[in-house]
mmCIF file of C-alpha atoms and ligand atoms in Angstrom:
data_model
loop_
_atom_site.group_PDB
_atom_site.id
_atom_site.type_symbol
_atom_site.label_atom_id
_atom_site.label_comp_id
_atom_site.label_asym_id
_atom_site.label_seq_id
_atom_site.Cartn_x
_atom_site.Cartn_y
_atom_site.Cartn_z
ATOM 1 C CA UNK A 1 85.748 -95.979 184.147
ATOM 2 C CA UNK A 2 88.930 -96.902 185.857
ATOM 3 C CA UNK A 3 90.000 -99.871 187.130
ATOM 4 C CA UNK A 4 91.797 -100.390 190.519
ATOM 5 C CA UNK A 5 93.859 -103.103 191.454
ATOM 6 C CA UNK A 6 94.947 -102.702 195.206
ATOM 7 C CA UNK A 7 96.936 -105.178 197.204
ATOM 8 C CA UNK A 8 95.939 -108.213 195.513
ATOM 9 C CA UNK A 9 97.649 -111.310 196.662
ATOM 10 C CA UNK A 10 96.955 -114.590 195.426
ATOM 11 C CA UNK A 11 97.870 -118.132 197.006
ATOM 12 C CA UNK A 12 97.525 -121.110 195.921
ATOM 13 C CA UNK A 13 97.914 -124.765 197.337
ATOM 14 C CA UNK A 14 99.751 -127.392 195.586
ATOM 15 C CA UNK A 15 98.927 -131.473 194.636
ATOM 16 C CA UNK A 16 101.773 -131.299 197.413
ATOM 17 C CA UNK A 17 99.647 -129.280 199.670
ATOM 18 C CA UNK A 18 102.191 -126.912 199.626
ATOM 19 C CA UNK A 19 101.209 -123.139 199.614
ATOM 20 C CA UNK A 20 102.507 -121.302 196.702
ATOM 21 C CA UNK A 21 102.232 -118.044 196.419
ATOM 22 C CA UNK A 22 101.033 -116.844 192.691
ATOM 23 C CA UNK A 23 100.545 -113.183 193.258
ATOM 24 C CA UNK A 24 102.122 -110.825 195.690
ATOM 25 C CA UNK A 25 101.373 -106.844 196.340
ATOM 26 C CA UNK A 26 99.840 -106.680 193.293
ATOM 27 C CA UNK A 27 99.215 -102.306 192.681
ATOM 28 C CA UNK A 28 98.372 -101.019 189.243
ATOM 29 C CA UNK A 29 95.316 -99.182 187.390
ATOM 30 C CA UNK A 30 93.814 -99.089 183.821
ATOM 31 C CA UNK A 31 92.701 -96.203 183.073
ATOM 32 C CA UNK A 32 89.661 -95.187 180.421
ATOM 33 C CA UNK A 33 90.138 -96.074 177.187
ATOM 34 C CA UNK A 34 93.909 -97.329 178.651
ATOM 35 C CA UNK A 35 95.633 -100.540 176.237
ATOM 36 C CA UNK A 36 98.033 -102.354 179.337
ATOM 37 C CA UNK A 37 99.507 -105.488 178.769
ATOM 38 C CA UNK A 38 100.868 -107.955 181.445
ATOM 39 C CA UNK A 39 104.439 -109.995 180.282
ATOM 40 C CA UNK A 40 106.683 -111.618 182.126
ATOM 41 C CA UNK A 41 107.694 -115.538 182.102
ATOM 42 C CA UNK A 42 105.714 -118.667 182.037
ATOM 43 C CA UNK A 43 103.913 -119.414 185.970
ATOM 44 C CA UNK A 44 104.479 -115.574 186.765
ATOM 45 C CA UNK A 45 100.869 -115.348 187.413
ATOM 46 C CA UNK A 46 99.546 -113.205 184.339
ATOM 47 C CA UNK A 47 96.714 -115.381 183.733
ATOM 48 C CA UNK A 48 95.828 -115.761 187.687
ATOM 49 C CA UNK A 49 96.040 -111.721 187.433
ATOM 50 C CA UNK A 50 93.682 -111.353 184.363
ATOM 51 C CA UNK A 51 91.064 -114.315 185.823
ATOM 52 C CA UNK A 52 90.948 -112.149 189.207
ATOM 53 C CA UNK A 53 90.312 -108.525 187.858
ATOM 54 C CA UNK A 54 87.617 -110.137 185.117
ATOM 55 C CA UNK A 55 86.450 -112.006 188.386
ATOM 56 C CA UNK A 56 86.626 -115.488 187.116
ATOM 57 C CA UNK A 57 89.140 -116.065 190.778
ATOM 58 C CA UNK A 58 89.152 -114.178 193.894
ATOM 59 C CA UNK A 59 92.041 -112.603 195.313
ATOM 60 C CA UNK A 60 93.413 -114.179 198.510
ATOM 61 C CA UNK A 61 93.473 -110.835 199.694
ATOM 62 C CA UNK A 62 93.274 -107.468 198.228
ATOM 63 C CA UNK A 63 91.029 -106.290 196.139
ATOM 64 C CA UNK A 64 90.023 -104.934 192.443
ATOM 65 C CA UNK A 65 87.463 -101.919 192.306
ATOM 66 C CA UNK A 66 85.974 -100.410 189.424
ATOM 67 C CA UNK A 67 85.429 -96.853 189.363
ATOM 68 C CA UNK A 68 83.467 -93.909 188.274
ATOM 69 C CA UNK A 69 80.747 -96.436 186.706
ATOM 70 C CA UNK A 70 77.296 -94.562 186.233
ATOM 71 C CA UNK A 71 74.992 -95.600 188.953
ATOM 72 C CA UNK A 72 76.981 -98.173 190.813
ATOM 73 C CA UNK A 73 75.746 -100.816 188.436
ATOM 74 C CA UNK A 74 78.288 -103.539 187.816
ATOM 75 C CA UNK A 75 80.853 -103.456 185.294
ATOM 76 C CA UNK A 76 80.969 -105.440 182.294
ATOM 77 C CA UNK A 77 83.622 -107.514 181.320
ATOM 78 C CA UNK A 78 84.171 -109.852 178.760
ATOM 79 C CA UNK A 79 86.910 -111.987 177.957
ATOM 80 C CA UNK A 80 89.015 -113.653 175.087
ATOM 81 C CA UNK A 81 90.776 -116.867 175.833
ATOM 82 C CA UNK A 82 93.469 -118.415 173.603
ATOM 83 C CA UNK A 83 91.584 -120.887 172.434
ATOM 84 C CA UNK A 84 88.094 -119.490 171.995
ATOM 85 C CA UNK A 85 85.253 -121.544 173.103
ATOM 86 C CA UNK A 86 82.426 -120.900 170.288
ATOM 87 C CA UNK A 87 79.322 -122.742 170.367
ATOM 88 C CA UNK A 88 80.040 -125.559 168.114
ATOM 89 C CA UNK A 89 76.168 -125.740 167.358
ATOM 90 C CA UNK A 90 75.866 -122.012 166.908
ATOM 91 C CA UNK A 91 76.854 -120.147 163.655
ATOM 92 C CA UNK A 92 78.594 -117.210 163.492
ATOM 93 C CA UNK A 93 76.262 -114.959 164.418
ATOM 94 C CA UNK A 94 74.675 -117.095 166.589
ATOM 95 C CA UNK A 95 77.446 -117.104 168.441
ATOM 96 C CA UNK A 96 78.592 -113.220 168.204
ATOM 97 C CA UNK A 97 75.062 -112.488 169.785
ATOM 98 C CA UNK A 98 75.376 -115.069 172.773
ATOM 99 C CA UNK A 99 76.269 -112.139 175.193
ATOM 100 C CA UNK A 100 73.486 -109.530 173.970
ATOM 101 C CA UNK A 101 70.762 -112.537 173.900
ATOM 102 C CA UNK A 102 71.727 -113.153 177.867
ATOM 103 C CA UNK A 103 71.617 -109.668 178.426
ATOM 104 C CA UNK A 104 68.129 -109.391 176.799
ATOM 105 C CA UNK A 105 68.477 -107.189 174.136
ATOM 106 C CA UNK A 106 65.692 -107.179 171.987
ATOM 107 C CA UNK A 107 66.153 -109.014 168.290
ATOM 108 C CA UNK A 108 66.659 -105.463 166.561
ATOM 109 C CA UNK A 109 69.720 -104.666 168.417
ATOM 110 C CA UNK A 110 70.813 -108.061 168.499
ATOM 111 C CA UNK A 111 70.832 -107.855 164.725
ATOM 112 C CA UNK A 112 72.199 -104.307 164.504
ATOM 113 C CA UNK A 113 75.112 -105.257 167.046
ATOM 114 C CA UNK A 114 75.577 -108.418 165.260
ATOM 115 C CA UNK A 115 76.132 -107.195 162.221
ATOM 116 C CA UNK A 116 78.294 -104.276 163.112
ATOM 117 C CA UNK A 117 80.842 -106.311 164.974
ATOM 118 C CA UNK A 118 81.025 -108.915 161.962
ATOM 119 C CA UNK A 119 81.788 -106.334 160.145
ATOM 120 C CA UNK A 120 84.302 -104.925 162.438
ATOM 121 C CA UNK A 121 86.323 -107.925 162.920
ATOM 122 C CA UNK A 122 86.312 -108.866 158.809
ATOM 123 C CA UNK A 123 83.464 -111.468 158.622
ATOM 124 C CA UNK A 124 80.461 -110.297 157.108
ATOM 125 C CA UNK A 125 79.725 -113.213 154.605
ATOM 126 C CA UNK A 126 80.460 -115.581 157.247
ATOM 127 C CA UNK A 127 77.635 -114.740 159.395
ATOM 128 C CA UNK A 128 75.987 -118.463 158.691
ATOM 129 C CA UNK A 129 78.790 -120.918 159.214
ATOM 130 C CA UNK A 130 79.661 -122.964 161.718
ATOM 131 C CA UNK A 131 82.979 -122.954 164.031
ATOM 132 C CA UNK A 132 84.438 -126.134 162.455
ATOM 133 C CA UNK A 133 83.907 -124.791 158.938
ATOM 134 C CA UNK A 134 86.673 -121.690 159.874
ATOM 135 C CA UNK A 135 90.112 -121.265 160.407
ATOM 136 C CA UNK A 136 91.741 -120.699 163.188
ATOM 137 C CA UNK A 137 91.799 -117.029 162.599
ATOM 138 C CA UNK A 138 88.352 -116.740 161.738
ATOM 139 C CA UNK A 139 87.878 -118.209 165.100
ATOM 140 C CA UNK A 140 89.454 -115.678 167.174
ATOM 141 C CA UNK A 141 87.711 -112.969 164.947
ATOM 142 C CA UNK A 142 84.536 -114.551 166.037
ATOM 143 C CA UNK A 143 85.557 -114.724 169.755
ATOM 144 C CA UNK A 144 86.402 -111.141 169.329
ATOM 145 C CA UNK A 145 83.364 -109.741 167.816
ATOM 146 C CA UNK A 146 81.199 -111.775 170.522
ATOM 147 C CA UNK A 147 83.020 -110.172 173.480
ATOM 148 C CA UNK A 148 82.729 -106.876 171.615
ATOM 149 C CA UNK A 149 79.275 -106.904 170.957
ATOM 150 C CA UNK A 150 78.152 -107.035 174.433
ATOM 151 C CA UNK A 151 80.290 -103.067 174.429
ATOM 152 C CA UNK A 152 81.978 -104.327 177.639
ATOM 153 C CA UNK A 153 83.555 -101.755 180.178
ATOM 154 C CA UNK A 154 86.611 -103.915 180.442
ATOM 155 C CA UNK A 155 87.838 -105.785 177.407
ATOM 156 C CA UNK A 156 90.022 -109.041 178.931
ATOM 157 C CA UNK A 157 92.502 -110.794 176.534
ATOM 158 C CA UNK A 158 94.608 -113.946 177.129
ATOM 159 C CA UNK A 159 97.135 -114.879 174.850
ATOM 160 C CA UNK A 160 94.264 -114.326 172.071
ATOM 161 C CA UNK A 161 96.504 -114.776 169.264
ATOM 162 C CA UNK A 162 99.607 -117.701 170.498
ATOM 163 C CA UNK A 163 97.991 -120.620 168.762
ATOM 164 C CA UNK A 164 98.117 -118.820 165.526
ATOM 165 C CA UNK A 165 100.602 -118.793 162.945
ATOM 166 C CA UNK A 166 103.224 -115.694 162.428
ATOM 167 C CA UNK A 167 101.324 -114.203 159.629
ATOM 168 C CA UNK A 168 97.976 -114.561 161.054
ATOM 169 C CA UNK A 169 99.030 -113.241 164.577
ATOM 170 C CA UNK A 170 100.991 -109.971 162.797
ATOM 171 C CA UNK A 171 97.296 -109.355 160.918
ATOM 172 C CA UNK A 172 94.958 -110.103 163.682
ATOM 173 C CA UNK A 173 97.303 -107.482 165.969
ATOM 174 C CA UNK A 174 97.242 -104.964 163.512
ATOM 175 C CA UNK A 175 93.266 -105.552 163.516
ATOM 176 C CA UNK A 176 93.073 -105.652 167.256
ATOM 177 C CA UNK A 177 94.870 -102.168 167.264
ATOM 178 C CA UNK A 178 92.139 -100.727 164.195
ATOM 179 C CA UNK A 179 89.276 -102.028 166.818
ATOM 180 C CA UNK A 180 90.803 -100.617 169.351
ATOM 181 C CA UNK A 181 91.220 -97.644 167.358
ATOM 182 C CA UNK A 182 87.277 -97.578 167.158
ATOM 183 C CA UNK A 183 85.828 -98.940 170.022
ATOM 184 C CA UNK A 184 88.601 -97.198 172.746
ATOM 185 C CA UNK A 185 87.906 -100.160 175.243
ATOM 186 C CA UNK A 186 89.779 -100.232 178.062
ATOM 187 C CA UNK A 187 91.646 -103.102 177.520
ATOM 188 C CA UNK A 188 93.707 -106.078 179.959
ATOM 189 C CA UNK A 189 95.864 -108.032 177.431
ATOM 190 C CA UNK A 190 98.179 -111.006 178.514
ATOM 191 C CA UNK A 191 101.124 -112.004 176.617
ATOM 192 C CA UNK A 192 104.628 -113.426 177.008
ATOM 193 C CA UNK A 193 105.610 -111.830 173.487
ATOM 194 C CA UNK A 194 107.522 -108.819 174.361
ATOM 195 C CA UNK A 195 107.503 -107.290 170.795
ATOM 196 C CA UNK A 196 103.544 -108.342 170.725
ATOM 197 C CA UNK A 197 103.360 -106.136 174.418
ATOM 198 C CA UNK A 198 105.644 -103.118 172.304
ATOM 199 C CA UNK A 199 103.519 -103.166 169.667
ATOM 200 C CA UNK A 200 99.898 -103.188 171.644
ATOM 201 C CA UNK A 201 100.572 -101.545 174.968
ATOM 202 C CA UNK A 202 100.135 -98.071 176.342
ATOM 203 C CA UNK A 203 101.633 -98.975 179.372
ATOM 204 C CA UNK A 204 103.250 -102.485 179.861
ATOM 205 C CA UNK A 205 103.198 -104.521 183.295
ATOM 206 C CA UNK A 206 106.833 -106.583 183.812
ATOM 207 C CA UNK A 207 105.791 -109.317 186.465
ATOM 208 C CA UNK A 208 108.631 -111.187 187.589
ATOM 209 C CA UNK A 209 108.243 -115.127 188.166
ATOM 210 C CA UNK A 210 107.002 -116.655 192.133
ATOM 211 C CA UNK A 211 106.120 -114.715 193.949
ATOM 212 C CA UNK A 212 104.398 -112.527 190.855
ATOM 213 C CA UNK A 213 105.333 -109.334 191.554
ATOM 214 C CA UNK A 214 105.567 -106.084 189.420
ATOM 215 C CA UNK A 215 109.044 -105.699 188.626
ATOM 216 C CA UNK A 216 108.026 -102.265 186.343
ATOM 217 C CA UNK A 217 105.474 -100.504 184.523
ATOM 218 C CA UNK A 218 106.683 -98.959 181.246
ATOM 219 C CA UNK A 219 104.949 -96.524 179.303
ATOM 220 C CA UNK A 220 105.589 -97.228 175.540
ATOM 221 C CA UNK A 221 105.883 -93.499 174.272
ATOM 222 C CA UNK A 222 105.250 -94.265 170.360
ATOM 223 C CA UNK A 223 102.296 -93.567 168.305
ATOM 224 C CA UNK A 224 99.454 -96.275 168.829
ATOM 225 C CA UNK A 225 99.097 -96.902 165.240
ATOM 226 C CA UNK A 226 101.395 -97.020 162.783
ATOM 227 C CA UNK A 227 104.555 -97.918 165.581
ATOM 228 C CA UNK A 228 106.100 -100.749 163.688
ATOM 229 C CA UNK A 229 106.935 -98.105 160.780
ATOM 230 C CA UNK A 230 110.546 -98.187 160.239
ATOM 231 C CA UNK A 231 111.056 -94.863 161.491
ATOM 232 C CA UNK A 232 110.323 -96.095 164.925
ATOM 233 C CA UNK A 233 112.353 -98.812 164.542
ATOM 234 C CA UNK A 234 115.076 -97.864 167.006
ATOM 235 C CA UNK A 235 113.242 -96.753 169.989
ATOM 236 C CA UNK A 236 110.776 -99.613 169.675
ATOM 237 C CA UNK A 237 113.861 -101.916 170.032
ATOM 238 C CA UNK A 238 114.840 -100.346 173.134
ATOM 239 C CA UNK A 239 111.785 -100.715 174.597
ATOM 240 C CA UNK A 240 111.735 -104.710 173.692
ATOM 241 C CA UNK A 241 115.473 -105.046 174.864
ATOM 242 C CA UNK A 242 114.240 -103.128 177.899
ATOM 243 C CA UNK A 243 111.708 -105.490 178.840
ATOM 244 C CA UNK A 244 113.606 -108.060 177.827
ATOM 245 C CA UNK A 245 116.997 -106.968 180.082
ATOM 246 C CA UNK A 246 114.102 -107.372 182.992
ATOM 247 C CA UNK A 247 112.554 -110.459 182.730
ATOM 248 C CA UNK A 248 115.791 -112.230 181.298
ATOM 249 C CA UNK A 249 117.074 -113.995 184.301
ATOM 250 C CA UNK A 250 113.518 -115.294 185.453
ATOM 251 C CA UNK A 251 112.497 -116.423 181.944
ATOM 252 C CA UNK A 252 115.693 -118.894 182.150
ATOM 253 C CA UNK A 253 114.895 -119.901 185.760
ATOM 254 C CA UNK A 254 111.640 -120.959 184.046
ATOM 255 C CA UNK A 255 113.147 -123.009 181.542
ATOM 256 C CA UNK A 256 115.057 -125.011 184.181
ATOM 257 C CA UNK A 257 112.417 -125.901 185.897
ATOM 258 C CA UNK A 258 110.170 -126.512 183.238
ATOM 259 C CA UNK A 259 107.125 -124.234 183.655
HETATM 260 N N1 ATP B 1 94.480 -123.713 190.390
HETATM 261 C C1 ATP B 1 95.769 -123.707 190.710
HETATM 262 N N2 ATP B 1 96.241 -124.509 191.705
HETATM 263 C C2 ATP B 1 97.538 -124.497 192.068
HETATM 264 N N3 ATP B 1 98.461 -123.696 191.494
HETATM 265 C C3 ATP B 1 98.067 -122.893 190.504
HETATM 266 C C4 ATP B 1 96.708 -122.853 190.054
HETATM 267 N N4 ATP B 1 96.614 -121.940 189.044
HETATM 268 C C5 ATP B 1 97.854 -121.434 188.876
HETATM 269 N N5 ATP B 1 98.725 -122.003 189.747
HETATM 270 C C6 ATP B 1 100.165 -121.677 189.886
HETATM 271 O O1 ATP B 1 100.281 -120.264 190.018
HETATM 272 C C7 ATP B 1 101.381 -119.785 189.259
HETATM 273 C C8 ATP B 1 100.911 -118.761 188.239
HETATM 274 O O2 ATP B 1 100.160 -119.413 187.200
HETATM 275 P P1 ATP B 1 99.557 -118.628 185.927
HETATM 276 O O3 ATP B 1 98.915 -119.639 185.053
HETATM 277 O O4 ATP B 1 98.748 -117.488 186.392
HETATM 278 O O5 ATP B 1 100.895 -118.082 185.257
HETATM 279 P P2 ATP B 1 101.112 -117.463 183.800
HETATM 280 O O6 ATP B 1 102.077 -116.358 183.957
HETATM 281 O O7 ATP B 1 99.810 -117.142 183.163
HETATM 282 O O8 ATP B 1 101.814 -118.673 183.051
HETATM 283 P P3 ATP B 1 101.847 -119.063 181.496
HETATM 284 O O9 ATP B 1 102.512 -117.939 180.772
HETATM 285 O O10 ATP B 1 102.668 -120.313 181.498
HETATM 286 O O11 ATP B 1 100.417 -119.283 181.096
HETATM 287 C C9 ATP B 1 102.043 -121.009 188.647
HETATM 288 O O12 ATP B 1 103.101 -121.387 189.475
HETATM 289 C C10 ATP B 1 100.946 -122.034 188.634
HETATM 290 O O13 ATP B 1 101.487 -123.333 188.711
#
């Protein structure tokens, strides 16, 4: 499947009434099995961008198509917030089967799914506790596995891993990267971490801040795994100064104005 994102403009209106415009011309695609990631400052419009292809917003105008899906049935998305909104009630794999149990799956491949995403995401032994009893790693491994059990066409990320410590965000990328490696979604990932975009993306969407635009898509030409070796230590540093040299001046108008 490939996804199409044509002319999408997005406008919003203000506790001033004023109209702001979040999203301008906005022209890319994902293509099967494609890892992009969308950076650029904070109030670019990334998250507006990722709520409108997963079809959480509509565009103002514009549109986002999916394409070459068997049947014209609709696509399935799922998607992983920063903070990840588990069932506090449910266990674990209560909650990692949410998705199949709306889509009716019968209890066999509920427990067959189940178990293999546990697995994939590192928590088999944790299948019976409860959200409060984990970390906040665990958490996000459990958000994971739930969106990845319902084997979604389009695999939507938001700043998964900012409210996690340094360690825990270099292991759960790493991890996201071996999934990835397994399950070849076609993945949407958000970030304002340029080394996090480097280190993820095949291709990597530089919005620039009001009106969002697309300032450049960059095609990270490194080996998907393994690209934080030292021998691609150089050339992954250009791409990050790169990006970097691009959104520069609008990640300081930011800062002024305190988005
Ligand atoms: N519901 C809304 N009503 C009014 N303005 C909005 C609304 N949602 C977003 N905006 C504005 O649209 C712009 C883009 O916001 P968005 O949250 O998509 O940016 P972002 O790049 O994800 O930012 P951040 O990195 O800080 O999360 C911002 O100027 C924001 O204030």
């Amino acid at each position: 499947m490939r996804i199409v994102v044509e002319n999408v403009r997005k406008q919003f209106i203000d506790t001033n009434k004023r109209e702001i415009t979040a999203l301008k011309d906005i022209n890319f695609t994902i293509a099967a099995q494609e890892f992009v990631v969308l950076v650029g400052p904070s109030g670019c419009g990334k998250s507006t961008l990722l709520n409108i292809v997963g079809g959480l917003l509509s565009p103002s105008s514009g549109e986002v198509s999916f394409e070459g899906l068997q049947g014209n049935k609709e696509p399935k998305l799922a998607i992983v917030f920063q903070e990840i909104a588990l069932f506090p009630w449910r266990t674990v794999y209560e909650n990692v089967i949410f998705g199949l149990e709306e889509q009716g799956a019968s209890k066999e491949e509920q427990q067959e799914k189940g178990r293999h995403y546990i697995e994939m995401v590192g928590l088999t032994g944790f299948e019976s506790a409860y959200p409060k009893q984990l970390s906040g790693g665990m958490r996000q491994r459990a958000g994971i596995a739930r969106a990845l059990a319902v084997e979604p066409d389009l695999l939507l990320m938001d700043e998964p891993f900012s409210a996690l410590d340094a360690q825990t965000r270099t292991i759960m990328q790493e991890e996201l990267l071996a999934i990835w490696n397994r399950t070849r979604l076609s993945t949407l990932y958000v970030t304002h971490n340029i080394e996090e975009a480097v280190y993820l993306a095949d291709r990597v969407i530089v919005m620039s801040r009001r009106p969002g635009e697309i300032k450049n898509i960059i095609r990270i030409d490194l080996p998907k795994i393994g690209r934080n070796q030292e021998e691609y230590r150089l050339v992954f540093e250009r791409y990050v100064d790169e990006i970097w040299q691009l959104i520069r001046h609008d990640a300081q108008e930011a800062l002024k104005e305190g988005d």
